mmCIF file of C-alpha atoms (C1' of nucleotides) in Angstrom:
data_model
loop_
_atom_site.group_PDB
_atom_site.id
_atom_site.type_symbol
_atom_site.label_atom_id
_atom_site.label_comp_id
_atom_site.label_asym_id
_atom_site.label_seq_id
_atom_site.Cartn_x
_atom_site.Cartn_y
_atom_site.Cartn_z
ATOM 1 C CA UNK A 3 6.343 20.461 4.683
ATOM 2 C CA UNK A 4 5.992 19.538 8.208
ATOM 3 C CA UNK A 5 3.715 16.537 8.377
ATOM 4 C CA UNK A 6 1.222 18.630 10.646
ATOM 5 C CA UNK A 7 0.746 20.501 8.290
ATOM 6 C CA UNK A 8 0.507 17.414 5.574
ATOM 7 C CA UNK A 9 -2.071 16.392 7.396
ATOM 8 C CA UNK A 10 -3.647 19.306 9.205
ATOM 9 C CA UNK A 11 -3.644 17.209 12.662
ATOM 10 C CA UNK A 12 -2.186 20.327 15.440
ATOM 11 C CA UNK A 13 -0.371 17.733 17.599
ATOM 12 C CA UNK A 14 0.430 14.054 18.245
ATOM 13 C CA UNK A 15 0.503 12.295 21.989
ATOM 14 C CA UNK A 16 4.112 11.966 21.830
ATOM 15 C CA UNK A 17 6.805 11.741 19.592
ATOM 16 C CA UNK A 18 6.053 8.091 19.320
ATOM 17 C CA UNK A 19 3.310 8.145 17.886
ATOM 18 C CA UNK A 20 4.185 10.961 15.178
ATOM 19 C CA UNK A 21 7.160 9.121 14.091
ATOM 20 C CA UNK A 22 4.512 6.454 12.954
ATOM 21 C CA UNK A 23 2.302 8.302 11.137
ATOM 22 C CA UNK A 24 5.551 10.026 9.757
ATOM 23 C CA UNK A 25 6.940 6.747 8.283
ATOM 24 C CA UNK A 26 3.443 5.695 6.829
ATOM 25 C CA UNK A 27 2.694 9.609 5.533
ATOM 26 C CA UNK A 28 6.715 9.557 3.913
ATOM 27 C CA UNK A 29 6.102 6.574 2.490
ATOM 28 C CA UNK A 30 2.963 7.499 0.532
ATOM 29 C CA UNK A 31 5.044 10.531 -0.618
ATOM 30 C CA UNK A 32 7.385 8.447 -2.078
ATOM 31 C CA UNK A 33 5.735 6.004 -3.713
ATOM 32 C CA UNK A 34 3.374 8.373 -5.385
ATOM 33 C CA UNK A 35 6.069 10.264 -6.997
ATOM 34 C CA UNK A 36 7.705 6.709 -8.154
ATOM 35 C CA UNK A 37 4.522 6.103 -9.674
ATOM 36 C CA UNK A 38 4.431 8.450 -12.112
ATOM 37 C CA UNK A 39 7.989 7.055 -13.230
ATOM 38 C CA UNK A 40 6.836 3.810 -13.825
ATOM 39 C CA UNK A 41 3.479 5.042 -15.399
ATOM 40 C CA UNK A 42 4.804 5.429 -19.069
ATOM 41 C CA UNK A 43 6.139 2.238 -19.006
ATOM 42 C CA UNK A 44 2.832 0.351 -17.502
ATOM 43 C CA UNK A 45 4.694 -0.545 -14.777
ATOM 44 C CA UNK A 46 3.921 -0.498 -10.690
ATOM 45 C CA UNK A 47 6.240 -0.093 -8.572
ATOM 46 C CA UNK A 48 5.787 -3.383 -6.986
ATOM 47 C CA UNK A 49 6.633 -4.718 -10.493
ATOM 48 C CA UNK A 50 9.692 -2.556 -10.693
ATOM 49 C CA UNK A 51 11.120 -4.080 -7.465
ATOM 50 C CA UNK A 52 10.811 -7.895 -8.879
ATOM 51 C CA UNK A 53 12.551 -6.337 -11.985
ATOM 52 C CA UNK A 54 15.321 -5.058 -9.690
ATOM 53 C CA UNK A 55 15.686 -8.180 -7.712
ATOM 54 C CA UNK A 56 15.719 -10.569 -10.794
ATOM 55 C CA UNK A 57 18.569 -7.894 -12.284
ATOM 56 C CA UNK A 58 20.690 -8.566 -9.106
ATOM 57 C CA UNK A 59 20.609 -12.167 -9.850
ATOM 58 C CA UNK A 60 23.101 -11.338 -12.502
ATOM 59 C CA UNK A 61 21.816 -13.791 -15.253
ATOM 60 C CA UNK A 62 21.186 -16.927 -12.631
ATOM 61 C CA UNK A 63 17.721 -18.303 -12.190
ATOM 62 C CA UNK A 64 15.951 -17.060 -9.036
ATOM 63 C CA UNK A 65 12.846 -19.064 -7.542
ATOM 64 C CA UNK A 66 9.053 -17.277 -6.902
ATOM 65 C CA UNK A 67 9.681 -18.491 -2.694
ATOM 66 C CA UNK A 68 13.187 -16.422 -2.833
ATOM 67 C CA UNK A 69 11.844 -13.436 -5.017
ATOM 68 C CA UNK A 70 9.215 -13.001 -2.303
ATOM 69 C CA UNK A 71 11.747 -13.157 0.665
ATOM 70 C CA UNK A 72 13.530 -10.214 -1.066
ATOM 71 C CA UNK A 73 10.529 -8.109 -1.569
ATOM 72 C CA UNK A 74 10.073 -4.796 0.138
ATOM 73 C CA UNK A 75 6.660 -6.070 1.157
ATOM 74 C CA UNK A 76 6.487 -9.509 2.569
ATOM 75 C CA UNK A 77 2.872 -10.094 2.389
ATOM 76 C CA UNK A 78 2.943 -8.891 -1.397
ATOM 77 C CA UNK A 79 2.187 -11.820 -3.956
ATOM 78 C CA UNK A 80 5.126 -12.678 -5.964
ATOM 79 C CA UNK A 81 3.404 -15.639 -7.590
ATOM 80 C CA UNK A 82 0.942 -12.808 -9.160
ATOM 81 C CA UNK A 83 3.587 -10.773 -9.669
ATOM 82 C CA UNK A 84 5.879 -12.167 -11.968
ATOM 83 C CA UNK A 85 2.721 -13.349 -13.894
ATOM 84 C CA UNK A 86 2.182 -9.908 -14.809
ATOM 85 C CA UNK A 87 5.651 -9.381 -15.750
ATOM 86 C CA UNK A 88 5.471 -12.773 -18.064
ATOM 87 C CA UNK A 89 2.776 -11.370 -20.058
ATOM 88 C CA UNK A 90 4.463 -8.094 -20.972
ATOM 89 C CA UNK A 91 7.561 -10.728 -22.243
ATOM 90 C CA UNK A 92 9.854 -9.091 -19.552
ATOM 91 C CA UNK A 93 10.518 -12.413 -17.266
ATOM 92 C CA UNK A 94 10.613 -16.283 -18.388
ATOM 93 C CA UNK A 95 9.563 -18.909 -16.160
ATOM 94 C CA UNK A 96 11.399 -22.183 -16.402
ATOM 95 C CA UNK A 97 10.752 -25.479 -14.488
ATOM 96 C CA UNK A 98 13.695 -26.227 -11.690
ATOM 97 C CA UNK A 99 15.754 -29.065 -12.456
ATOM 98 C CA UNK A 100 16.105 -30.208 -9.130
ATOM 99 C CA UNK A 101 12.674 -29.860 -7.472
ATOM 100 C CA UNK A 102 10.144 -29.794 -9.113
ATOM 101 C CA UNK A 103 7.936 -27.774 -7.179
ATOM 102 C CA UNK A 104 10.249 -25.016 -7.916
ATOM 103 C CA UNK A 105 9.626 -22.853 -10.724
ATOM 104 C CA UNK A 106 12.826 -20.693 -11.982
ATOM 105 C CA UNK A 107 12.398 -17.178 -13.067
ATOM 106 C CA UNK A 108 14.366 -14.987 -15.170
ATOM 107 C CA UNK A 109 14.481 -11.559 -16.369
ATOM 108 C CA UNK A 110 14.930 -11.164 -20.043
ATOM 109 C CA UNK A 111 16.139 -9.101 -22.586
ATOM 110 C CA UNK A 112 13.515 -6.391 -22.484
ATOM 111 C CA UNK A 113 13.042 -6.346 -18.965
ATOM 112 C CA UNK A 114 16.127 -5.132 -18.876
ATOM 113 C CA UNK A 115 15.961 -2.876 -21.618
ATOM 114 C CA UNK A 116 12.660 -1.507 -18.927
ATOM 115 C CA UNK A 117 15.565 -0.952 -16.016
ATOM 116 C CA UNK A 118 17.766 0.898 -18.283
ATOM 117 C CA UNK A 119 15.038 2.997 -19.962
ATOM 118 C CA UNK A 120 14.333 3.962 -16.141
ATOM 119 C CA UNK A 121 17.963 3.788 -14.482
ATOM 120 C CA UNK A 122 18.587 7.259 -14.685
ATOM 121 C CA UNK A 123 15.626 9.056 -14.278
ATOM 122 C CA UNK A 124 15.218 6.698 -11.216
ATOM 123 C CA UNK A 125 18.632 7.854 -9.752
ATOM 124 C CA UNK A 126 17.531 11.380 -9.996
ATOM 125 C CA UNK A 127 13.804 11.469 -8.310
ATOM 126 C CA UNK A 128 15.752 9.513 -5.338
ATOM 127 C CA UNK A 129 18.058 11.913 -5.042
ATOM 128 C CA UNK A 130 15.765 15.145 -5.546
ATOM 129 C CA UNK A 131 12.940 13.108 -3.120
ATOM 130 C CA UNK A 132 15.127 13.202 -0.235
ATOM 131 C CA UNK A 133 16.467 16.835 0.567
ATOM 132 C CA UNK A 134 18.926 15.812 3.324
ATOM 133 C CA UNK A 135 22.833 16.089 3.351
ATOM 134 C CA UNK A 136 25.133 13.133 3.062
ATOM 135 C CA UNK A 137 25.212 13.368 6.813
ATOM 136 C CA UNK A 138 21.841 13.272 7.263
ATOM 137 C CA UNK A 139 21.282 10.380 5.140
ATOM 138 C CA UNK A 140 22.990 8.064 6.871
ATOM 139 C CA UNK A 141 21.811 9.088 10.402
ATOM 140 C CA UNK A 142 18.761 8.097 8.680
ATOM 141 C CA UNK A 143 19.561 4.832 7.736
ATOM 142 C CA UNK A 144 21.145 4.323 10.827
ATOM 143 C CA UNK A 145 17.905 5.227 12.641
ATOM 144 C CA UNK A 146 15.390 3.157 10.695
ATOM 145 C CA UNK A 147 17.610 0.248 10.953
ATOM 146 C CA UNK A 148 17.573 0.375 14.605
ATOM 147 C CA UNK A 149 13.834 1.100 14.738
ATOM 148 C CA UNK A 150 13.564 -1.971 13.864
ATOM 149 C CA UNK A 151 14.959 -3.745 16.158
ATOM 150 C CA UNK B 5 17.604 -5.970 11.627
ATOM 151 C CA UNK B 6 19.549 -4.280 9.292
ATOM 152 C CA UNK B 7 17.910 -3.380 6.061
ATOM 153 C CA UNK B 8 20.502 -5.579 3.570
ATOM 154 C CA UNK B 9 19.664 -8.316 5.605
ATOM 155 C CA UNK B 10 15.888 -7.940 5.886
ATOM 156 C CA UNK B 11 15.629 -8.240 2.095
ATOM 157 C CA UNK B 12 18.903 -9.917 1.255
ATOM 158 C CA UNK B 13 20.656 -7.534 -1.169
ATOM 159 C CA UNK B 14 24.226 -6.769 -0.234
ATOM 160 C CA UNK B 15 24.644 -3.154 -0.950
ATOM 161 C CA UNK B 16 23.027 -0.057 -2.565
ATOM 162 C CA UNK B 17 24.283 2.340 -5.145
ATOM 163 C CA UNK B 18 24.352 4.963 -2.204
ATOM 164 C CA UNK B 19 22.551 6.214 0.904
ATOM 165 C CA UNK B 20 19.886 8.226 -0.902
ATOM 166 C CA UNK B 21 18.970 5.024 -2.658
ATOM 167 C CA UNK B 22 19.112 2.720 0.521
ATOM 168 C CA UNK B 23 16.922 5.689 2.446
ATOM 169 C CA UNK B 24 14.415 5.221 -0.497
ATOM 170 C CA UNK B 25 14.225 1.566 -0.104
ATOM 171 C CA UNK B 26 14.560 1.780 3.901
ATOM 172 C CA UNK B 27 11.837 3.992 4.012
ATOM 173 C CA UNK B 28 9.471 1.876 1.710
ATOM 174 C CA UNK B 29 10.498 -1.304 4.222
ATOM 175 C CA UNK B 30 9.994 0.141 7.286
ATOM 176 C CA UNK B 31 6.677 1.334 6.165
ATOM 177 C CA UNK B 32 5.468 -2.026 5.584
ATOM 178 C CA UNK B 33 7.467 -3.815 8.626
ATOM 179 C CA UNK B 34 4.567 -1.138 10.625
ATOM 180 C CA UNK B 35 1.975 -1.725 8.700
ATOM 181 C CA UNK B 36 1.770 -5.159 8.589
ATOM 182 C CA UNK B 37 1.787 -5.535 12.659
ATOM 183 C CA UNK B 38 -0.696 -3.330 13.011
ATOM 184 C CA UNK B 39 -2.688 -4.769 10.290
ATOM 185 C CA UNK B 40 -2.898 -8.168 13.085
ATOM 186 C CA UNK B 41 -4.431 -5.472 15.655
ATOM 187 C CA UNK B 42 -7.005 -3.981 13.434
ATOM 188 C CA UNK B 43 -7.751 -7.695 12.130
ATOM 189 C CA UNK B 44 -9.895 -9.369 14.705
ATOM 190 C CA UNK B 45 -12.072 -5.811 14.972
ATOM 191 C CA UNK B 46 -12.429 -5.737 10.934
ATOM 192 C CA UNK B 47 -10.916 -3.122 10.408
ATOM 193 C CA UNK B 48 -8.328 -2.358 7.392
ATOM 194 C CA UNK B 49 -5.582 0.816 8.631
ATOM 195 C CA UNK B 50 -7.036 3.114 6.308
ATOM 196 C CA UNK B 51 -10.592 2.638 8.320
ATOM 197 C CA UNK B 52 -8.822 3.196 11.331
ATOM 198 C CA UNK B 53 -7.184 6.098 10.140
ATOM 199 C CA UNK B 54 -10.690 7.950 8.660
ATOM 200 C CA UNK B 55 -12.199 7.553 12.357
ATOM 201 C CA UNK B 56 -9.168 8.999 14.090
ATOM 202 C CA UNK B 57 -10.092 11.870 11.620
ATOM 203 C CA UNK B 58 -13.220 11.572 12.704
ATOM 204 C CA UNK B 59 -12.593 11.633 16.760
ATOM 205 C CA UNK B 60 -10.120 14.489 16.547
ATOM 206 C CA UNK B 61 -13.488 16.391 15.009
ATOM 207 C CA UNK B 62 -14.829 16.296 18.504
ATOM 208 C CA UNK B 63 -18.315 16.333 17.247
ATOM 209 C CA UNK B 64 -17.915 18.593 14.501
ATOM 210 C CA UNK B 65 -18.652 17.068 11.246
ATOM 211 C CA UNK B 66 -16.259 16.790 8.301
ATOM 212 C CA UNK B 67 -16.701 16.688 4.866
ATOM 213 C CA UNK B 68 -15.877 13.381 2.774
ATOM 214 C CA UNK B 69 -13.083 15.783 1.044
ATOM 215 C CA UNK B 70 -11.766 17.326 4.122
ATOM 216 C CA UNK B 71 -11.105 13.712 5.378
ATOM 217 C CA UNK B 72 -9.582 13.371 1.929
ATOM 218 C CA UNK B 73 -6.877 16.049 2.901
ATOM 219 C CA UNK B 74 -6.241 14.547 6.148
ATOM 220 C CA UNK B 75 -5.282 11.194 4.726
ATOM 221 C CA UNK B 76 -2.216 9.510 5.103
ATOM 222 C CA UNK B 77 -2.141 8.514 1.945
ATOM 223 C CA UNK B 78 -3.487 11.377 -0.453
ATOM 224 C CA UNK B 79 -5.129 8.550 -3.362
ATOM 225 C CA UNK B 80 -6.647 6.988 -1.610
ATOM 226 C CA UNK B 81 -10.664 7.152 -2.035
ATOM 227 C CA UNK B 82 -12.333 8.594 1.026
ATOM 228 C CA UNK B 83 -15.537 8.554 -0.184
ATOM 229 C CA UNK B 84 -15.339 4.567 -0.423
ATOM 230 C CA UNK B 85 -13.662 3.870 3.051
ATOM 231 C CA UNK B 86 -16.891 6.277 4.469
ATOM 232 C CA UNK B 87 -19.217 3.913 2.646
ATOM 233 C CA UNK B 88 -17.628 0.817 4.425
ATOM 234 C CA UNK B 89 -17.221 2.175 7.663
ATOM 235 C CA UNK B 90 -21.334 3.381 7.700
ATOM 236 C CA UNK B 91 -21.722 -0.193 6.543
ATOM 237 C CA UNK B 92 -20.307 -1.188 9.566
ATOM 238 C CA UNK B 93 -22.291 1.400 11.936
ATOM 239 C CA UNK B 94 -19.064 3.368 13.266
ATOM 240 C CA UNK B 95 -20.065 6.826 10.932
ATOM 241 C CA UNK B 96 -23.160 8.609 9.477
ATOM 242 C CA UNK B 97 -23.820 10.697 6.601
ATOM 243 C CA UNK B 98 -25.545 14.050 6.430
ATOM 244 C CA UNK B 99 -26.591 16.179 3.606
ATOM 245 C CA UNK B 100 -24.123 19.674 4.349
ATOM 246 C CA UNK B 101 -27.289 22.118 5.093
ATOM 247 C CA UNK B 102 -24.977 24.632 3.122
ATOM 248 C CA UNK B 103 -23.622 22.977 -0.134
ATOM 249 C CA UNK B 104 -25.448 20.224 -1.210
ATOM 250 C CA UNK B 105 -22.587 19.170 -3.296
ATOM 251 C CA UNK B 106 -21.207 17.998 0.185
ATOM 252 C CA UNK B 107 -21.640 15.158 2.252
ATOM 253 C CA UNK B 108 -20.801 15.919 6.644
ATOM 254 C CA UNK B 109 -19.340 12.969 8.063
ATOM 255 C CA UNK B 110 -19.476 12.225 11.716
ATOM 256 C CA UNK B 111 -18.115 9.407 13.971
ATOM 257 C CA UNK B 112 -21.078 7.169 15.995
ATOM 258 C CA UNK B 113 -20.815 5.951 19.448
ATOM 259 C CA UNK B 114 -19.918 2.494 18.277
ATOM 260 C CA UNK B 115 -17.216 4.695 15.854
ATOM 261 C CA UNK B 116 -16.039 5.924 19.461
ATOM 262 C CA UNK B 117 -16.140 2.416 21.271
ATOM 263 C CA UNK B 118 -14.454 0.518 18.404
ATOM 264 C CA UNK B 119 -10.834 3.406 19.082
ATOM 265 C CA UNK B 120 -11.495 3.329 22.644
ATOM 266 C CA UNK B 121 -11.094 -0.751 22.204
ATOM 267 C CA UNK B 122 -8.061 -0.072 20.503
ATOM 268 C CA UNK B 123 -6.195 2.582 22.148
ATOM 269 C CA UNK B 124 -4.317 1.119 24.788
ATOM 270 C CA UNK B 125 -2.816 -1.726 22.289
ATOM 271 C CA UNK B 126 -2.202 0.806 19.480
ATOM 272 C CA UNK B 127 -0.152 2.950 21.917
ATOM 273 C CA UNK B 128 1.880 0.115 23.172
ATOM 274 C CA UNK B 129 2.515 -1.196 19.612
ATOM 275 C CA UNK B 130 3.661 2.175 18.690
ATOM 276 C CA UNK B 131 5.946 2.111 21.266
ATOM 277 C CA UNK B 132 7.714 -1.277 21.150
ATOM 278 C CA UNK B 133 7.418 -0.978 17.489
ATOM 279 C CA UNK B 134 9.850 1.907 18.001
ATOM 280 C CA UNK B 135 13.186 0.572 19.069
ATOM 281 C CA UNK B 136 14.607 3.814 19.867
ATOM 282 C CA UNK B 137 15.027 6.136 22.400
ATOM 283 C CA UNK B 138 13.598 9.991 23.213
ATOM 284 C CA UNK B 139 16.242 11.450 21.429
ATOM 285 C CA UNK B 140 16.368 9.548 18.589
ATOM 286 C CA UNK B 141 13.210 9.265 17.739
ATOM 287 C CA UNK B 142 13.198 13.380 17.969
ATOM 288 C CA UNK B 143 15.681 13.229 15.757
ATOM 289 C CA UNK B 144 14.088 10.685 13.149
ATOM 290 C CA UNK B 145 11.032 12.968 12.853
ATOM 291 C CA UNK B 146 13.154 16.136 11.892
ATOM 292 C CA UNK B 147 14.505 14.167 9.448
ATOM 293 C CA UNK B 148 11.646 13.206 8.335
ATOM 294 C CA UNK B 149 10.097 16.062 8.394
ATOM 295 C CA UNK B 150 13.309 18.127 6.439
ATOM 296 C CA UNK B 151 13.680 14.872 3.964
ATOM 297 C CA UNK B 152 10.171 15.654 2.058
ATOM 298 C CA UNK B 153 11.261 19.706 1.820
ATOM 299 C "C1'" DT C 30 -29.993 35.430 -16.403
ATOM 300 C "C1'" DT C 31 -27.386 32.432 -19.055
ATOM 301 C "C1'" DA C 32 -23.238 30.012 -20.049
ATOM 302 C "C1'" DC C 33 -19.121 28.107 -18.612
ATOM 303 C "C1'" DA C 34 -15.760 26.663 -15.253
ATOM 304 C "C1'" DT C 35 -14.979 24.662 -10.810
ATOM 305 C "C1'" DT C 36 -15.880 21.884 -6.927
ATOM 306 C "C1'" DT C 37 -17.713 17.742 -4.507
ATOM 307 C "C1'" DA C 38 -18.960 13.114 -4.190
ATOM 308 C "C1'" DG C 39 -19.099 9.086 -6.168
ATOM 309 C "C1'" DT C 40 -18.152 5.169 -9.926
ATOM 310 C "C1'" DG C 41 -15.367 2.067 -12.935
ATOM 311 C "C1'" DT C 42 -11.297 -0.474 -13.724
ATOM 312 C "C1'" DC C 43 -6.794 -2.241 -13.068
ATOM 313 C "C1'" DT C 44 -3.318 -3.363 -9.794
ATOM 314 C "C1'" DA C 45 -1.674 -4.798 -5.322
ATOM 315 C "C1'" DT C 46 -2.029 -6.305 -0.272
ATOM 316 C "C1'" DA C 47 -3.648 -9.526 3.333
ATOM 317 C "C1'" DC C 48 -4.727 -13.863 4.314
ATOM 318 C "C1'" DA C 49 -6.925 -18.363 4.003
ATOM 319 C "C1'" DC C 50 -6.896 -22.061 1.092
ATOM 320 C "C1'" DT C 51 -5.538 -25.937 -2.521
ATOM 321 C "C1'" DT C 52 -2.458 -28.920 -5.102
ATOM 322 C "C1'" DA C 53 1.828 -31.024 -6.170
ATOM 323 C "C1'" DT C 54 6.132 -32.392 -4.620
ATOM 324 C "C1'" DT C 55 9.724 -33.342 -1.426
ATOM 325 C "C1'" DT C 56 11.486 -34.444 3.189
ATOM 326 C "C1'" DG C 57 12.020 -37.183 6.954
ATOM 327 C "C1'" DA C 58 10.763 -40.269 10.618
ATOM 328 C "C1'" DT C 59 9.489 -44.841 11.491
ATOM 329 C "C1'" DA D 4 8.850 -48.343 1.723
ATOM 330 C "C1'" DT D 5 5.228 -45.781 3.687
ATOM 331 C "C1'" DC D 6 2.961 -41.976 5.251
ATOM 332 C "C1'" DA D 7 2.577 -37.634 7.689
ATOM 333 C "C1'" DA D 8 4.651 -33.082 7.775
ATOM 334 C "C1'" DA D 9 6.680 -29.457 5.419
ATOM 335 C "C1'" DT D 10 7.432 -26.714 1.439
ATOM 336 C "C1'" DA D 11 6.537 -24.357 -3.221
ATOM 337 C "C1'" DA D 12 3.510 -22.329 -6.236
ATOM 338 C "C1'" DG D 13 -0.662 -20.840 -7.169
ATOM 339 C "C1'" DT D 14 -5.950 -19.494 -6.380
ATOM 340 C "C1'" DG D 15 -9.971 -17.055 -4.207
ATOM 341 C "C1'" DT D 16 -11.743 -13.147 -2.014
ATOM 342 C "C1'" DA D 17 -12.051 -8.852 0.465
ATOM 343 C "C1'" DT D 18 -9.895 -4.400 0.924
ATOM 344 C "C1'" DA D 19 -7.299 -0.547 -0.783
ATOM 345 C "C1'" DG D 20 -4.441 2.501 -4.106
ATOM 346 C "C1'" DA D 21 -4.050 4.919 -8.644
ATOM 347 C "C1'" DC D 22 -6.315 7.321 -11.865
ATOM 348 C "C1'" DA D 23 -9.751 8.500 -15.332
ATOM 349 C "C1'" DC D 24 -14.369 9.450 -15.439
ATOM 350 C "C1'" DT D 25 -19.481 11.168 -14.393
ATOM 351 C "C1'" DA D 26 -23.264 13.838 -12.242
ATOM 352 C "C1'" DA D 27 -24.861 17.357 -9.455
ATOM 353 C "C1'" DA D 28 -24.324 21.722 -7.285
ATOM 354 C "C1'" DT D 29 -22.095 26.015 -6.909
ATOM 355 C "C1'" DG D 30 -19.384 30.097 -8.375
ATOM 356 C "C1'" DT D 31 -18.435 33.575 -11.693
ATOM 357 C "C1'" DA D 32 -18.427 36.567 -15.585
ATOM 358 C "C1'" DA D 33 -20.680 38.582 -19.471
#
DNA sequence: TTACATTTAGTGTCTATACACTTATTTGAT
DNA sequence: ATCAAATAAGTGTATAGACACTAAATGTAA
């Protein structure tokens, strides 16, 4: 649907301005249909992504400081985060050896059991959300990478 | 800066994944700068984006679901971000003289001051937030706009 | 008209964002 | 070696998103 339409707004100063509201409208499209993924499994999606980045650690400790530099959203709460994910038993936290301010954090056994229960229906809703050709795709990526500067 | 840099993860399982996660970034890269605009006028983006609703009503009132429907993001809770912003002084309520089951909504002169305080810096955010140019950013709203189907 | 379904606004609760703050530890300059 | 600055993790609080729920008013069909 075209996002005047989404929104019932008949026109937007300039192109600008609609790209904006565009990203911010496509993004709340998104998210709510990840949502419902992760509902089943009492997870958000914010909690999925710390999942995801402790999985690409590949079995090595990663600290809160660099889980939060990682995150999709920098202002989100990591600290608070993998809390959450401590108390459903699907991260450990472990004091760093070498500075002790540090705290190391590690994804275990059934938080990755979570990421496999979800890999596949994940691949699919990313595929099916996004109704552009291969070509299209990346002039996508290309474009939002350049957006920002 | 490019999106594997941004959040540090050094490639994706294809495009349609690294549009899903380029999409969620970008959103909050936007969000968060124009967060620092809204902040010293206390006002959150979602306020900002019920009076917009509210101004492009010209004076016609609008019911608490109609802003609903306008919303960027469809969850979230109108009626709430109403109650703040009448807190505040910027919109009144008034029992619908035709259905009392609805609520008519309508933007105050301080509403109207509090935008017209904002308007010049919003469009020049919007702009530089944008590093593209005419045609690309064309481009990046068909896509867009095709992407959601 | 009565009974039932639908619509509208609003509430409750959990989670997350935004941002200022605290505490503990480490760094680094003198 | 000392002490201020910087860093890491975590806390407090206000706002918002997600979603189930309620209450009141309206629509509709028998």
């Amino acid at each position: 649907m075209r996002l005047e339409e989404a929104i019932k707004q008949k026109e937007f100063k300039d192109q600008y301005n609609k790209a904006i509201v565009n990203l911010l409208y496509t993004q709340s499209f998104i998210v709510t249909k990840q949502s419902r993924l992760f509902k089943p499994l009492s997870l958000s999606p914010e909690q999925y992504n710390v999942l995801r980045i402790l999985k690409g650690q590949k079995g090595s400790p990663i600290t809160v400081s660099s889980i939060q530099e990682r995150m999709l959203n920098k202002m989100s709460n990591a600290s608070r985060l993998v809390e959450k994910l401590k108390q459903k038993g699907m991260v450990v936290r472990e004091e760093c050896p070498t500075d002790r301010r540090q705290v190391d954090i590690l994804i275990t056994e059934k938080g990755m059991d979570v990421l496999s229960q979800l890999h596949n229906e994940m691949h699919e809703l990313n595929r099916t959300l996004i109704q552009l050709n291969e070509g299209e795709v990346d002039q996508l990526n290309f474009l939002l990478d350049k957006l920002r500067g």
